[in-house]
Coordinates of C-alpha atoms in Angstrom, one line a residue:
Chain A
M1117 CA 104.1 139.9 114.7
I1118 CA 102.8 137.0 116.8
K1119 CA 99.8 137.4 119.0
F1120 CA 98.1 134.7 121.1
H1121 CA 94.7 135.8 122.4
N1122 CA 93.5 133.6 125.2
V1123 CA 94.4 130.5 123.3
S1124 CA 93.4 127.0 124.3
M1125 CA 94.2 123.8 122.6
R1126 CA 92.9 120.3 123.2
Y1127 CA 94.2 117.3 121.3
P1128 CA 91.7 114.8 119.9
S1129 CA 92.6 112.4 122.8
G1130 CA 91.2 115.0 125.1
Y1131 CA 94.5 116.2 126.5
E1132 CA 94.5 119.9 127.1
A1133 CA 97.8 121.2 126.0
L1134 CA 97.1 124.9 126.4
N1135 CA 94.8 126.8 128.6
G1136 CA 94.1 130.6 128.1
V1137 CA 97.5 131.5 126.7
S1138 CA 98.0 135.1 125.8
F1139 CA 101.2 136.9 124.7
A1140 CA 102.5 139.2 121.9
L1141 CA 105.9 139.2 120.3
S1142 CA 106.9 142.2 118.3
K1143 CA 108.7 142.2 114.9
G1144 CA 112.4 141.7 115.2
S1145 CA 112.3 140.3 118.7
F1146 CA 114.1 137.3 120.1
Y1147 CA 112.4 135.2 122.7
F1148 CA 112.8 131.8 124.3
L1149 CA 109.9 129.7 125.3
T1150 CA 110.8 127.5 128.3
G1151 CA 109.2 124.9 130.5
H1152 CA 109.3 121.3 131.4
S1153 CA 108.3 118.5 129.1
G1154 CA 104.5 118.6 128.4
A1155 CA 104.2 122.3 129.3
G1156 CA 102.8 123.2 125.9
K1157 CA 105.8 124.8 124.2
T1158 CA 105.7 122.7 121.1
S1159 CA 101.9 123.1 120.9
I1160 CA 102.5 126.9 120.7
L1161 CA 104.9 126.4 117.8
K1162 CA 102.5 124.1 116.0
L1163 CA 99.7 126.6 116.3
I1164 CA 102.0 129.3 114.7
Y1165 CA 102.5 127.3 111.5
R1166 CA 99.1 125.7 111.8
A1167 CA 100.1 122.2 112.2
E1168 CA 97.4 122.3 114.9
R1169 CA 94.3 124.5 115.4
P1170 CA 93.3 126.2 118.6
S1171 CA 90.1 124.9 120.3
G1172 CA 89.6 128.4 121.7
G1173 CA 91.0 131.9 121.3
A1174 CA 92.9 133.3 118.3
V1175 CA 96.4 133.0 116.9
L1176 CA 97.4 136.1 114.9
I1177 CA 100.5 136.2 112.7
G1178 CA 101.1 139.5 111.1
G1179 CA 97.6 140.6 112.1
R1180 CA 95.9 137.7 110.4
N1181 CA 94.0 135.0 112.2
V1182 CA 95.8 131.8 111.3
D1183 CA 92.8 129.6 111.9
Q1184 CA 90.8 131.5 109.3
L1185 CA 93.2 131.1 106.5
T1186 CA 92.0 129.1 103.5
N1187 CA 93.8 126.1 102.1
K1188 CA 95.2 128.3 99.4
Q1189 CA 96.4 131.0 101.8
L1190 CA 98.0 128.6 104.3
P1191 CA 101.1 127.8 102.1
L1192 CA 101.8 131.5 101.8
L1193 CA 101.9 131.8 105.6
R1194 CA 104.1 128.8 106.1
R1195 CA 106.6 130.1 103.5
S1196 CA 107.0 133.2 105.6
I1197 CA 108.0 131.1 108.6
G1198 CA 111.2 129.1 109.0
V1199 CA 110.4 126.1 111.1
I1200 CA 113.2 124.0 112.7
F1201 CA 112.0 120.8 114.2
Q1202 CA 113.4 119.0 117.2
D1203 CA 114.1 115.9 115.1
Y1204 CA 115.4 118.0 112.2
K1205 CA 113.0 116.2 109.8
L1206 CA 115.7 116.1 107.1
L1207 CA 115.2 113.9 104.1
Y1208 CA 117.7 111.2 104.0
D1209 CA 117.1 110.1 100.5
R1210 CA 118.8 113.2 99.1
S1211 CA 121.9 115.3 99.6
V1212 CA 122.4 118.3 101.9
Y1213 CA 122.1 120.6 98.9
D1214 CA 118.8 119.0 97.8
N1215 CA 117.3 119.3 101.3
V1216 CA 118.0 123.0 101.4
A1217 CA 117.0 123.5 97.7
L1218 CA 113.6 121.8 98.4
A1219 CA 112.6 124.7 100.5
M1220 CA 113.2 127.1 97.6
E1221 CA 111.5 124.9 95.1
V1222 CA 108.5 124.6 97.4
A1223 CA 108.4 128.4 97.6
G1224 CA 108.4 128.6 93.8
Q1225 CA 111.7 130.4 93.6
N1226 CA 113.3 131.0 90.2
P1227 CA 115.4 127.9 89.4
D1228 CA 118.3 130.2 88.2
H1229 CA 118.3 131.7 91.7
I1230 CA 118.2 128.5 93.7
N1231 CA 121.8 127.2 93.2
G1232 CA 123.6 130.4 94.3
Q1233 CA 121.2 131.0 97.2
V1234 CA 121.5 127.4 98.5
L1235 CA 125.3 127.5 98.3
R1236 CA 125.5 130.9 100.1
T1237 CA 123.2 129.7 102.8
L1238 CA 125.2 126.5 103.3
E1239 CA 128.3 128.6 103.5
S1240 CA 126.8 130.8 106.1
V1241 CA 126.2 127.8 108.4
G1242 CA 129.6 126.4 107.7
L1243 CA 128.4 123.5 105.5
R1244 CA 129.7 124.6 102.1
D1245 CA 131.9 121.5 101.9
Y1246 CA 129.1 119.1 102.8
T1247 CA 126.9 120.0 99.8
H1248 CA 126.8 116.6 98.2
Q1249 CA 126.8 114.5 101.4
N1250 CA 123.8 112.7 102.7
P1251 CA 122.6 114.3 105.9
I1252 CA 122.6 110.9 107.6
S1253 CA 126.4 110.9 107.5
L1254 CA 126.6 114.2 109.4
S1255 CA 126.8 114.7 113.2
G1256 CA 123.8 116.0 115.2
G1257 CA 125.2 119.6 115.2
E1258 CA 125.8 119.5 111.4
Q1259 CA 122.3 118.1 110.8
Q1260 CA 120.9 120.9 113.0
R1261 CA 122.8 123.4 110.8
V1262 CA 121.3 121.8 107.7
A1263 CA 117.9 122.2 109.2
I1264 CA 118.7 125.9 110.0
A1265 CA 119.9 126.4 106.4
R1266 CA 116.7 124.9 105.1
A1267 CA 114.5 127.0 107.4
T1268 CA 116.3 130.3 106.5
V1269 CA 117.2 129.8 102.8
N1270 CA 114.0 131.7 101.8
R1271 CA 114.9 134.4 104.3
P1272 CA 111.7 134.3 106.3
S1273 CA 110.8 137.1 108.6
L1274 CA 110.0 134.7 111.4
V1275 CA 112.0 131.7 112.5
I1276 CA 110.7 129.2 115.1
A1277 CA 112.7 126.3 116.5
D1278 CA 111.8 123.4 118.7
E1279 CA 114.6 122.5 121.1
P1280 CA 117.3 123.3 118.5
T1281 CA 120.0 122.5 121.1
G1282 CA 118.3 119.6 122.7
N1283 CA 120.4 116.9 121.1
L1284 CA 123.7 118.7 121.1
D1285 CA 126.5 119.2 123.5
R1286 CA 126.9 122.5 125.3
D1287 CA 129.5 123.9 123.0
M1288 CA 127.6 123.0 119.8
G1289 CA 124.5 124.4 121.5
R1290 CA 126.2 127.7 121.9
R1291 CA 127.3 127.8 118.3
I1292 CA 123.8 127.1 117.1
I1293 CA 122.3 129.8 119.4
S1294 CA 125.0 132.1 117.9
L1295 CA 123.6 131.4 114.4
F1296 CA 120.1 132.4 115.6
Q1297 CA 121.6 135.6 117.0
T1298 CA 123.1 136.4 113.6
L1299 CA 119.7 135.9 112.1
H1300 CA 118.2 138.1 114.7
K1301 CA 120.7 140.9 114.0
Q1302 CA 119.5 140.8 110.4
G1303 CA 116.0 141.6 111.6
T1304 CA 114.5 138.2 111.8
T1305 CA 112.0 137.5 114.6
I1306 CA 113.1 134.5 116.6
L1307 CA 111.2 132.2 118.9
L1308 CA 113.1 129.3 120.3
V1309 CA 111.7 126.5 122.5
T1310 CA 114.1 125.1 125.0
H1311 CA 114.2 123.5 128.4
D1312 CA 117.8 124.5 128.9
T1313 CA 117.5 127.5 131.3
D1314 CA 121.3 127.9 131.5
L1315 CA 121.5 128.6 127.8
V1316 CA 118.7 131.1 128.1
K1317 CA 120.5 133.0 130.8
E1318 CA 123.7 132.9 128.9
S1319 CA 122.2 134.3 125.8
G1320 CA 120.6 137.3 127.6
H1321 CA 117.3 137.1 125.6
P1322 CA 114.0 137.3 127.3
H1323 CA 111.9 134.2 127.9
I1324 CA 108.4 133.1 128.4
E1325 CA 108.0 130.3 130.9
M1326 CA 105.2 127.8 130.8
V1327 CA 103.9 125.2 133.2
D1328 CA 101.1 122.7 132.4
G1329 CA 99.7 124.6 129.4
E1330 CA 99.7 128.0 131.0
I1331 CA 102.2 130.9 131.0
T1332 CA 103.6 131.5 134.4
K1333 CA 106.2 134.1 133.7
M1334 CA 107.0 136.5 130.9
P1335 CA 108.6 139.9 130.4
K1336 CA 106.4 142.9 130.2
S1337 CA 107.3 143.3 126.5
A1338 CA 105.5 140.1 125.7
C1339 CA 102.3 140.9 127.5
L1340 CA 99.3 141.3 125.4
M1341 CA 97.8 144.7 125.8
E1342 CA 94.0 145.0 126.3
D1343 CA 93.5 147.1 123.2
S1344 CA 95.7 145.0 120.9
Chain B
M302 CA 135.4 136.7 105.4
N303 CA 135.5 137.8 109.0
P304 CA 135.9 135.1 111.7
T305 CA 133.1 135.0 114.3
P306 CA 132.7 133.5 117.7
D307 CA 130.5 130.7 116.4
G308 CA 133.2 129.5 114.1
F309 CA 131.0 129.7 111.0
S310 CA 131.1 132.2 108.2
T311 CA 130.3 135.8 108.7
R312 CA 128.1 135.9 105.7
S313 CA 124.7 136.5 106.9
L314 CA 122.2 133.7 107.1
G315 CA 120.1 133.5 104.0
G316 CA 123.1 134.2 102.0
K317 CA 123.2 138.0 101.8
K318 CA 124.0 140.8 104.1
A319 CA 121.3 141.9 106.5
V320 CA 118.6 143.9 104.8
S321 CA 116.1 146.2 106.4
R322 CA 112.9 144.5 107.2
K323 CA 111.0 147.7 106.8
G324 CA 107.9 147.1 104.9
L325 CA 108.1 143.3 105.0
L326 CA 104.8 143.1 106.9
S327 CA 102.0 143.9 104.6
K328 CA 99.5 146.3 106.2
K329 CA 96.8 145.1 103.9
T330 CA 97.1 141.4 104.4
G331 CA 99.1 141.2 107.6
I332 CA 101.2 138.5 106.1
I333 CA 104.9 138.7 106.2
K334 CA 106.4 139.2 102.7
R335 CA 109.8 138.2 101.5
P336 CA 112.3 140.9 100.6
S337 CA 112.1 142.1 97.0
S338 CA 115.6 140.9 96.4
V339 CA 114.4 137.3 96.4
K340 CA 113.1 136.6 92.9
R341 CA 110.0 134.7 92.4
I342 CA 108.5 133.0 89.4
K343 CA 105.1 134.3 90.1
A344 CA 103.9 136.6 92.8
T345 CA 101.2 135.2 95.0
S346 CA 99.0 137.0 97.4
L347 CA 96.6 136.0 100.1
E348 CA 93.8 138.0 98.4
G349 CA 94.2 136.2 95.2
G350 CA 94.8 132.9 96.8
K351 CA 96.5 131.8 93.5
D352 CA 98.4 128.6 93.4
V353 CA 102.1 129.0 93.0
T354 CA 103.4 128.2 89.5
I355 CA 105.5 125.1 89.6
S356 CA 108.8 125.7 88.0
K357 CA 109.9 123.7 85.0
S358 CA 112.9 122.6 87.0
F359 CA 110.6 121.2 89.7
Q360 CA 108.6 119.3 87.0
L361 CA 111.8 117.8 85.7
R362 CA 113.1 116.9 89.1
S363 CA 109.8 115.3 90.1
L364 CA 110.0 113.2 86.9
Q365 CA 113.6 112.3 87.6
R366 CA 112.8 111.3 91.2
A367 CA 109.9 109.1 90.0
W368 CA 112.2 107.5 87.4
N369 CA 115.0 107.1 90.0
R370 CA 112.6 105.1 92.2
F371 CA 112.0 102.8 89.3
H372 CA 115.6 102.6 88.6
A373 CA 116.3 101.8 92.2
G374 CA 114.1 98.7 91.7
S375 CA 111.2 99.3 94.0
L376 CA 109.5 95.9 93.9
S377 CA 106.0 97.3 94.2
H378 CA 106.5 99.7 91.3
W379 CA 107.9 97.0 89.1
T380 CA 105.2 94.5 90.1
T381 CA 102.5 97.1 89.3
T382 CA 104.1 97.9 86.0
I383 CA 104.2 94.2 85.0
I384 CA 100.5 93.8 86.0
I385 CA 99.7 96.8 83.8
A386 CA 101.7 95.3 80.9
L387 CA 100.0 91.9 81.2
S388 CA 96.5 93.4 81.5
L389 CA 97.1 95.6 78.5
T390 CA 98.5 92.7 76.6
I391 CA 95.3 90.8 77.1
F392 CA 93.5 93.8 75.8
G393 CA 95.9 94.1 72.9
A394 CA 95.5 90.4 72.0
F395 CA 91.7 90.8 72.0
T396 CA 92.0 93.8 69.8
L397 CA 94.3 92.0 67.5
L398 CA 92.0 89.0 67.2
L399 CA 88.8 91.0 66.7
S400 CA 90.5 93.4 64.3
N401 CA 91.7 90.5 62.1
A402 CA 88.3 88.7 62.3
N403 CA 86.6 91.9 61.3
T404 CA 88.9 92.3 58.4
A405 CA 88.3 88.7 57.3
L406 CA 84.6 89.3 57.4
E407 CA 84.8 92.5 55.5
Q408 CA 87.2 91.2 52.9
W409 CA 85.3 88.0 52.6
T410 CA 86.5 86.7 49.3
G411 CA 84.1 83.9 48.4
D412 CA 82.6 83.9 44.8
N413 CA 79.9 86.1 46.4
L414 CA 77.4 84.4 44.2
I415 CA 73.9 85.3 44.9
T416 CA 71.0 83.1 43.6
V417 CA 67.5 84.6 43.4
F418 CA 64.9 81.8 43.2
L419 CA 61.7 82.8 41.4
E420 CA 58.1 81.8 42.1
E421 CA 56.6 79.2 39.7
S422 CA 54.0 81.7 38.6
V423 CA 56.5 84.2 37.3
T424 CA 56.1 85.2 33.7
S425 CA 59.0 85.8 31.3
F426 CA 58.2 89.5 31.3
Q427 CA 58.4 89.6 35.1
M428 CA 61.6 87.6 35.1
E429 CA 63.2 90.1 32.7
E430 CA 61.9 93.0 34.9
I431 CA 63.5 91.4 38.0
K432 CA 66.8 90.8 36.1
N433 CA 66.9 94.5 35.0
K434 CA 66.1 95.7 38.5
I435 CA 69.0 93.6 39.9
S436 CA 71.4 94.9 37.2
K437 CA 70.8 98.5 38.3
N438 CA 72.5 97.8 41.6
P439 CA 76.1 98.9 41.7
G440 CA 78.7 96.0 41.6
V441 CA 76.3 93.5 40.0
D442 CA 78.1 91.4 37.5
Q443 CA 77.7 88.2 35.4
I444 CA 73.9 88.2 35.8
S445 CA 72.1 85.3 34.1
V446 CA 68.9 83.4 34.2
V447 CA 69.1 79.8 35.1
S448 CA 66.4 77.6 33.7
P449 CA 65.0 74.6 35.5
A450 CA 66.7 72.3 32.9
I451 CA 70.1 73.9 33.5
A452 CA 69.6 73.7 37.3
M453 CA 68.7 70.0 36.9
G454 CA 71.9 69.4 34.8
R455 CA 74.0 71.1 37.6
M456 CA 72.4 68.9 40.2
K457 CA 73.1 65.8 38.3
N458 CA 76.7 66.9 37.9
M459 CA 76.9 67.4 41.7
L460 CA 75.4 64.0 42.5
G461 CA 77.7 62.3 40.0
S462 CA 77.2 58.6 40.1
E463 CA 74.0 59.1 42.2
A464 CA 72.5 61.2 39.4
G465 CA 70.3 58.3 38.3
L466 CA 68.1 58.9 41.3
L467 CA 66.7 62.0 39.5
D468 CA 65.6 60.0 36.5
N469 CA 62.4 58.9 38.2
L470 CA 61.1 62.4 38.6
V471 CA 57.9 62.9 36.6
E472 CA 58.6 66.7 36.1
N473 CA 61.5 69.0 37.0
P474 CA 60.7 70.5 40.4
L475 CA 63.4 73.2 40.2
P476 CA 62.3 76.8 39.6
Y477 CA 63.7 79.5 37.4
S478 CA 66.5 81.4 39.1
I479 CA 68.6 84.4 38.5
E480 CA 72.3 84.3 39.4
F481 CA 74.7 87.1 39.7
R482 CA 78.0 88.1 41.4
L483 CA 78.5 91.1 43.5
N484 CA 81.8 92.8 43.1
D485 CA 81.5 94.5 46.5
K486 CA 82.7 91.8 48.9
E487 CA 81.5 93.5 52.1
Y488 CA 79.3 91.2 54.1
E489 CA 76.9 93.9 55.2
K490 CA 76.2 95.1 51.6
T491 CA 75.7 91.6 50.3
A492 CA 73.3 90.8 53.2
N493 CA 71.4 94.1 52.7
L494 CA 71.0 93.5 48.9
A495 CA 69.8 89.9 49.4
F496 CA 67.3 91.1 52.0
Q497 CA 66.0 93.8 49.6
I498 CA 65.6 91.4 46.6
G499 CA 63.9 88.8 48.8
S500 CA 61.0 91.3 49.4
W501 CA 60.3 91.8 45.7
L502 CA 57.2 90.4 44.0
G503 CA 57.8 87.1 42.2
V504 CA 60.9 86.2 44.3
E505 CA 60.6 83.0 46.3
A506 CA 64.0 83.1 48.1
V507 CA 67.5 84.5 47.9
S508 CA 70.5 82.4 48.7
Y509 CA 74.1 83.5 49.3
D510 CA 76.8 82.2 51.6
K511 CA 75.1 83.9 54.5
Q512 CA 75.3 81.0 57.0
W513 CA 79.0 81.2 57.1
A514 CA 79.2 85.0 57.2
E515 CA 76.4 85.3 59.8
K516 CA 78.0 82.7 62.0
L517 CA 81.4 84.5 61.8
A518 CA 79.7 87.8 62.6
A519 CA 77.9 86.3 65.6
V520 CA 81.2 84.9 66.9
I521 CA 82.9 88.3 66.5
H522 CA 80.0 90.0 68.2
T523 CA 80.2 87.5 71.2
F524 CA 84.0 87.9 71.4
R525 CA 83.7 91.7 71.3
F526 CA 81.2 91.6 74.1
I527 CA 83.2 89.2 76.3
G528 CA 86.4 91.1 75.4
S529 CA 84.8 94.5 76.5
V530 CA 83.6 93.1 79.8
L531 CA 86.9 91.4 80.5
T532 CA 88.9 94.5 79.6
L533 CA 86.7 96.7 81.8
L534 CA 87.1 94.3 84.7
L535 CA 90.9 94.0 84.1
L536 CA 91.4 97.8 83.8
T537 CA 89.4 98.5 86.9
A538 CA 91.6 96.0 88.8
V539 CA 94.7 97.6 87.4
A540 CA 93.6 101.1 88.4
L541 CA 93.1 99.8 91.9
I542 CA 96.4 98.1 92.0
I543 CA 98.1 101.3 90.9
S544 CA 96.2 103.2 93.5
N545 CA 97.4 100.8 96.1
T546 CA 101.0 101.1 95.0
I547 CA 100.8 104.9 95.2
K548 CA 99.2 104.6 98.6
L549 CA 102.3 102.6 99.8
T550 CA 104.5 105.2 98.3
I551 CA 102.7 108.0 100.1
I552 CA 103.0 106.0 103.4
A553 CA 106.7 105.5 102.7
R554 CA 107.2 109.2 102.0
R555 CA 105.0 110.7 104.6
D556 CA 108.0 112.4 106.2
E557 CA 108.8 114.2 103.0
V558 CA 105.1 115.1 102.5
E559 CA 105.0 116.5 106.1
V560 CA 108.1 118.5 105.7
M561 CA 106.9 120.0 102.4
R562 CA 103.6 120.8 103.9
F563 CA 105.2 122.7 106.7
M564 CA 107.5 124.5 104.3
G565 CA 104.5 125.9 102.5
A566 CA 104.2 123.5 99.6
T567 CA 100.9 123.8 97.7
D568 CA 98.6 120.9 97.0
S569 CA 99.8 120.6 93.4
F570 CA 103.5 120.7 94.4
I571 CA 103.1 117.7 96.7
K572 CA 100.8 115.7 94.5
T573 CA 102.7 116.2 91.2
P574 CA 105.5 113.7 91.9
F575 CA 103.0 111.0 92.9
I576 CA 101.0 111.7 89.7
Y577 CA 104.2 111.4 87.7
E578 CA 104.9 108.0 89.3
G579 CA 101.4 106.7 88.4
V580 CA 101.7 108.0 84.9
L581 CA 105.2 106.6 84.5
Q582 CA 104.0 103.1 85.7
G583 CA 101.1 103.3 83.2
L584 CA 103.3 104.4 80.4
L585 CA 106.0 101.7 81.0
G586 CA 103.2 99.1 81.4
A587 CA 101.8 100.2 78.1
V588 CA 105.2 100.0 76.4
G589 CA 105.6 96.5 77.9
A590 CA 102.2 95.5 76.6
L591 CA 103.0 96.7 73.1
L592 CA 106.2 94.6 73.1
L593 CA 104.3 91.5 74.3
T594 CA 101.5 92.0 71.9
T595 CA 104.0 92.3 69.1
L596 CA 105.6 89.1 70.1
L597 CA 102.2 87.5 70.3
Y598 CA 101.4 88.8 66.8
W599 CA 104.6 87.4 65.3
G600 CA 103.9 84.0 66.9
A601 CA 100.3 83.9 65.8
D602 CA 101.1 85.2 62.3
G603 CA 103.6 82.3 61.8
A604 CA 101.2 79.7 63.1
T605 CA 98.3 80.9 61.0
T606 CA 100.4 81.1 57.8
E607 CA 101.5 77.5 58.4
L608 CA 97.9 76.4 59.1
G609 CA 96.7 78.2 55.9
S610 CA 99.4 76.6 53.7
A611 CA 98.3 73.2 55.0
F612 CA 94.8 73.9 53.7
G613 CA 96.2 75.6 50.5
I614 CA 95.0 79.0 51.4
F615 CA 97.0 82.2 52.2
I616 CA 96.3 83.7 55.5
E617 CA 98.1 86.8 56.7
L618 CA 97.3 88.5 60.0
H619 CA 97.7 92.3 60.1
Y620 CA 99.2 94.1 63.1
L621 CA 97.4 96.7 65.2
H622 CA 96.6 100.0 63.5
Y623 CA 98.2 103.2 64.7
D624 CA 95.0 104.3 66.4
Q625 CA 94.9 101.0 68.3
L626 CA 98.5 101.4 69.4
L627 CA 97.8 104.9 70.5
L628 CA 94.7 103.6 72.4
I629 CA 96.8 101.1 74.4
M630 CA 99.4 103.8 75.2
A631 CA 96.6 106.2 76.2
L632 CA 94.9 103.5 78.3
G633 CA 98.2 102.9 80.2
I634 CA 98.7 106.6 80.9
F635 CA 95.0 107.0 81.9
L636 CA 95.2 104.0 84.3
G637 CA 98.3 105.4 85.9
L638 CA 96.8 108.8 86.3
A639 CA 93.5 107.4 87.6
G640 CA 95.2 105.1 90.1
A641 CA 97.4 108.0 91.4
L642 CA 94.4 110.4 91.7
I643 CA 92.3 107.8 93.5
S644 CA 95.1 107.3 96.0
L645 CA 95.9 110.9 96.4
S646 CA 92.2 111.8 97.1
R647 CA 91.9 109.1 99.6
F648 CA 95.2 109.0 101.4
L649 CA 97.0 112.4 101.1
E650 CA 95.5 115.1 103.2
I651 CA 97.3 118.3 102.5

């Protein structure tokens, strides 16, 4: 599902975030991406939903080179990926419901279908009673769940999350990871960025470790085969 | 619902029980497809690269959000709307003024007496021929030949007590003339006919109240030119002001734009609410301009009626025609749209 072929990335400032990164994640897998701050984890996520473009190599999602997508094709790729940002990126000028419904509106979903689907998704993350509240009045954990609901309401095949437990206490962190595990059981491919190695060990899912823009450790299952 | 260790509902994420992901990855395009259970308004594909159809609900919600921002009293939005209203009022006032001046010129209701002065050498036969020729023109009425003696009598009447000055003349210097009235009061037609008659053989000169009419026409022409230039400048300034307001809105809402971009919003999906905002500003500005122009009309109508009655004449101003009202509304909408599009093309990179 996700393949990185010798990917390099340099920011306009000249900072080299990634250097010859290669890995492959199969459909339905669950991986953590770990490493210290500045290791290049977030850059990898940004390349997946093409918030950034590689300066070298190729990023393939579902066999398609992301960098070669046209401006009209790009929205279709992004709709197939659920992105959860470290700072949630919730919109505080509207309710929890509207935040989640926006993802369905963006995807051009049938308006008759939106209401039921949004409520079901909010129920699944335990926020059914918070529908009309403004996200700003919610706790960090609750906001994170709104972000998860928004990212999954269109039932994407791939969900990527940047430090989804970074701002939460250990207990809430576990509950959030549990939500991702539920998604994974439904067949969704998950890629979570975290620096919390304890949480990774506890979950039992494989992880790819990064240091200074390079992969230093990864399971065999994530290695890119020569012929792939 | 079964309890789970995470404490949340056991209903699967996405709202439905887990479905098989088999076949979700398109072999042809390599792009992940959503399950068929999720209904879409319009199918899109990477091959076709078609834009997603924006739902009616989205259009209404976009419009509602644009209106809510007005309702919330965003200062920049209201300021821009007032500027549009004032600018279009200036345009409306000019239109009102020129329209009434044009009507006054067209419905010019003088006696519309035209006097054709004949050359001294003209014979009675030629005089009759000219008279007949004039009579053939549509609208010609009360045509008569004025002899030099009659003309002299009229002049003496005009001079009144000073008429004795004319007694010393050895012979009557006044020529024969033909007088007639033209029923068609349109200035252009009168001027054309006078010009035409003036070129005939035996005609010395043609006189009508042309000085007054020509001066009014020149004033209207000048006002129209000044008004057009001023309006053009004003409307350009207004479009730039709207563009700046939309730019500020884009900056204020960059988080929302960014989130929508990463959720897969199309270009049109992101731009539509901003376009609605611009159009709404233009529309509200135009409505404000029509209200102000109406007030201005009421005030001017009262003042001119009073002025007219002081001079013993009846003056009534007419209001803007439907097409002029529609033009002001259309201009408002166009300005809002143009301002929004300028801003979006310059400041919103999707």
